[in-house]
Amino acid sequence: MTTAVQPAGGGGGVQRPSASALADVIDTILDKGLVIDAYVRVSLVGIELVTIDARVVVASVDTYLRFAEAVNRLDISEKQKGLPDLLEDMNQGGAKAKTKGVLEAAGETLRNLLGEDERERARRPEGR
Amino acid sequence: MATDTGEESAVYIYGIVPADVETEPDARGVGDPPAEVTTVRHGKVAALVSPIIRGGSLGRPQDLTAHAALLDAAAAEVPVLPVRFGAVMTDEESVAEELLGAHHDDFVAALDEMEGKAEYVIKGRYVESAVLHEILAENEELAQLREAIRGKPEDASRNERIALGEQINNAIAAKRDADTWTVLEELTALGFVVNAREPTHEEDAVHVACLAETAKQGDLEAALDRRAQQWEGRVQLRLLGPLAAYDFVVTQRPGE
């Protein structure tokens, strides 16, 4: 499935996703925008913590090991995509209009899954 | 509009718009099932709101996308001041008086500034193999470290691998700073207001918000097309928008 949405470096130009992917939405609406007093006055909103986890980007030993591994593999995968970066592929699912051979429905499914995968990525320390 | 004002209900707030904005009858927001979105007006401003069950949980992916989709659709047409996800007030009266009434003039001034403008977000992600090649080519020490590690068992070389990875991470961060600066400069030269965002992924190349006149969206796209072509094979560049101006509203505006 991941190969289906590879950009193959071709086409050029900036990608214009037709709809915002969940990851993009999370980046934007959870810590930006007006904050009103209501936050402290009404404590009804229980934003699920798992959703917020998806935003966490921490450079850690696991990140370093992943980079080391990616560098080690560089020669043998010279012409290919370095790592099957699921998240990136998911994001490109949002840019399906620009990508040849991608089923519309597949893009939708990918977007729906995005939250799950990012969450896993943030939580699972061993990475890949 | 008739909103359930029973004890169990409260009012979820999406954003602030001019008072003459009408919501579509089929506009839906957060909640399960998605609640009907209406407006609460006060003077020249209005809040986009929907009823929400008190004590319910919020934050499913559908809630997040509903909040963003509503505001972004509005931002393409009218000035909007987006409120951060998760704001709730007790009832419509408190929205009208304590939110809209208390900040009326500030909201009017901010909406005036937002007239005809929207936010665009530019995201670039490095093509991993390309950026790693670039880094190794520029840094002899790293290339040697990599050679030293290759062929060693993973366990025996763990510390070296961590050191190598950390330096690569740092090298990517330096490239990110430089590439972000490039984009900021190009957008500023076109007269757009920019705001750099924190990276959200270790291979982010660019993460920038831009406030632009929607009439100049074509100029923005053309500039980013040129940038994407120059970076072809190295950075995947995406442009999101028009969006509500999340990155360009501040909570306390000095009255003018």
XYZ file of C-alpha atoms in Angstrom, chain A residues 7-17 19-39 41-42 44-48 50-51 54-85 87-88 91-92 94-95 98 112 115-116 118-119 121, chain B residues 10 13 16 52-61 63-65 67-68 72 81-90 94 98-99 103 107 119-121 123 125-126 128-129 132-133 136 146 149-150 158 161-162 164-166 168-170 172 197 199-203 207 217 221 224-225 228-229 232-233 236-243 246-247 249-251:
172
model
C 5.598 10.649 -4.945
C 8.556 9.297 -6.948
C 10.067 12.753 -6.780
C 8.415 13.702 -10.010
C 5.837 16.221 -10.976
C 7.502 19.172 -9.298
C 5.630 22.002 -7.758
C 4.003 22.375 -4.426
C 1.429 19.804 -3.403
C -2.099 21.013 -2.735
C -3.968 18.525 -0.569
C -8.468 18.419 2.553
C -6.404 18.852 5.678
C -5.086 15.605 7.084
C -5.693 14.935 10.734
C -2.046 15.527 11.581
C -2.233 18.986 10.036
C -5.375 19.766 11.957
C -3.800 18.662 15.216
C -0.774 20.878 14.617
C -3.069 23.809 14.197
C -6.103 23.792 16.416
C -4.801 22.370 19.667
C -2.317 25.036 20.567
C -3.142 27.937 18.307
C -6.077 30.299 18.075
C -7.801 32.482 20.599
C -7.885 31.266 24.152
C -10.838 32.396 26.171
C -11.464 32.444 29.865
C -13.992 29.714 29.406
C -11.136 27.264 29.526
C -14.325 28.363 34.007
C -15.840 25.275 32.556
C -16.154 19.865 31.034
C -13.939 19.164 28.121
C -11.935 15.994 28.446
C -9.721 16.085 25.418
C -8.435 12.581 25.044
C -4.033 9.955 23.162
C -4.884 12.590 20.625
C 0.342 12.553 18.415
C 1.916 15.988 18.523
C 4.895 15.031 20.568
C 8.160 15.210 18.716
C 11.101 14.449 20.876
C 14.553 13.795 19.578
C 15.544 10.770 21.580
C 17.956 7.899 21.537
C 15.408 6.036 19.467
C 15.376 8.793 16.904
C 19.164 8.706 16.781
C 19.251 4.952 16.350
C 16.707 5.209 13.602
C 18.804 7.790 11.779
C 21.921 5.653 12.226
C 20.087 2.719 10.745
C 18.825 4.822 7.862
C 22.337 6.020 7.112
C 23.668 2.499 7.255
C 21.146 1.371 4.727
C 21.749 4.277 2.451
C 23.926 2.517 -0.116
C 21.741 -0.477 -0.651
C 18.633 1.621 -1.011
C 20.170 4.448 -2.922
C 17.450 4.818 -5.478
C 14.633 3.981 -3.203
C 12.907 5.780 -0.488
C 15.054 5.545 2.612
C 12.530 4.293 5.081
C 8.968 3.218 4.635
C 7.870 6.276 6.469
C 3.390 8.902 8.300
C 4.756 10.636 5.271
C 0.176 12.639 4.504
C 0.624 12.182 0.833
C -4.091 13.706 1.374
C -2.456 14.861 -1.810
C -1.423 14.927 -7.549
C -8.727 7.979 8.766
C -4.311 9.323 13.998
C -3.676 5.727 14.933
C 1.043 8.767 14.557
C -0.041 7.912 17.996
C 4.832 6.339 16.555
C -23.292 23.796 27.394
C -17.308 27.856 20.667
C -15.687 34.856 16.132
C -22.527 20.167 23.601
C -23.284 17.670 26.322
C -21.726 18.696 29.589
C -19.429 16.054 30.973
C -19.008 14.393 27.615
C -15.591 13.780 26.198
C -14.236 15.585 23.204
C -11.235 15.022 21.029
C -12.081 12.234 18.674
C -10.498 12.752 15.263
C -14.245 16.443 16.527
C -10.881 17.911 15.606
C -11.557 17.857 11.899
C -13.719 22.209 14.333
C -11.060 22.922 11.715
C -11.503 26.951 7.432
C -11.003 34.725 14.560
C -10.510 31.046 15.337
C -10.806 29.902 18.920
C -8.531 27.125 20.080
C -10.091 23.679 20.122
C -11.971 22.828 23.292
C -13.503 26.116 24.425
C -16.866 25.769 26.143
C -19.068 28.220 28.012
C -22.058 27.511 30.185
C -22.512 33.977 28.834
C -18.855 37.558 28.861
C -17.153 36.712 25.580
C -14.204 41.932 24.037
C -12.961 41.582 18.107
C -3.897 31.768 6.670
C -1.867 29.353 4.604
C 0.447 26.732 6.046
C 4.959 22.215 5.222
C 9.403 17.228 4.609
C 12.889 16.087 3.684
C 15.228 11.065 3.760
C 17.728 9.445 1.430
C 21.192 11.938 4.396
C 23.339 11.856 1.267
C 27.293 12.743 4.560
C 29.338 5.630 9.426
C 30.065 1.334 12.362
C 29.166 -0.597 9.271
C 25.254 0.964 20.099
C 25.304 4.502 16.488
C 23.630 6.824 18.950
C 26.075 9.118 14.691
C 22.300 9.467 14.824
C 22.479 12.440 17.137
C 22.591 13.527 11.895
C 19.640 14.843 13.853
C 21.592 18.015 14.594
C 19.001 18.066 9.869
C 6.051 27.081 13.524
C 8.648 21.300 13.632
C 6.327 18.386 14.264
C 8.516 15.665 12.814
C 12.251 15.058 12.959
C 12.483 15.243 9.193
C 6.824 24.553 8.834
C -3.285 33.140 -3.362
C 1.193 29.258 -5.066
C 5.964 27.913 -3.643
C 5.864 26.088 -6.945
C 9.302 23.154 -4.725
C 10.901 22.805 -8.134
C 12.689 18.696 -6.188
C 13.815 15.310 -4.942
C 8.332 17.479 -0.439
C 6.515 20.785 -0.135
C 2.835 21.082 0.687
C 0.574 24.111 0.892
C -2.546 24.037 3.062
C -5.228 26.659 2.951
C -7.025 28.951 2.948
C -7.368 28.298 6.681
C -4.877 30.362 13.948
C -1.291 31.560 13.961
C -4.670 35.867 16.430
C -3.603 36.716 19.927
C -5.716 36.485 23.006
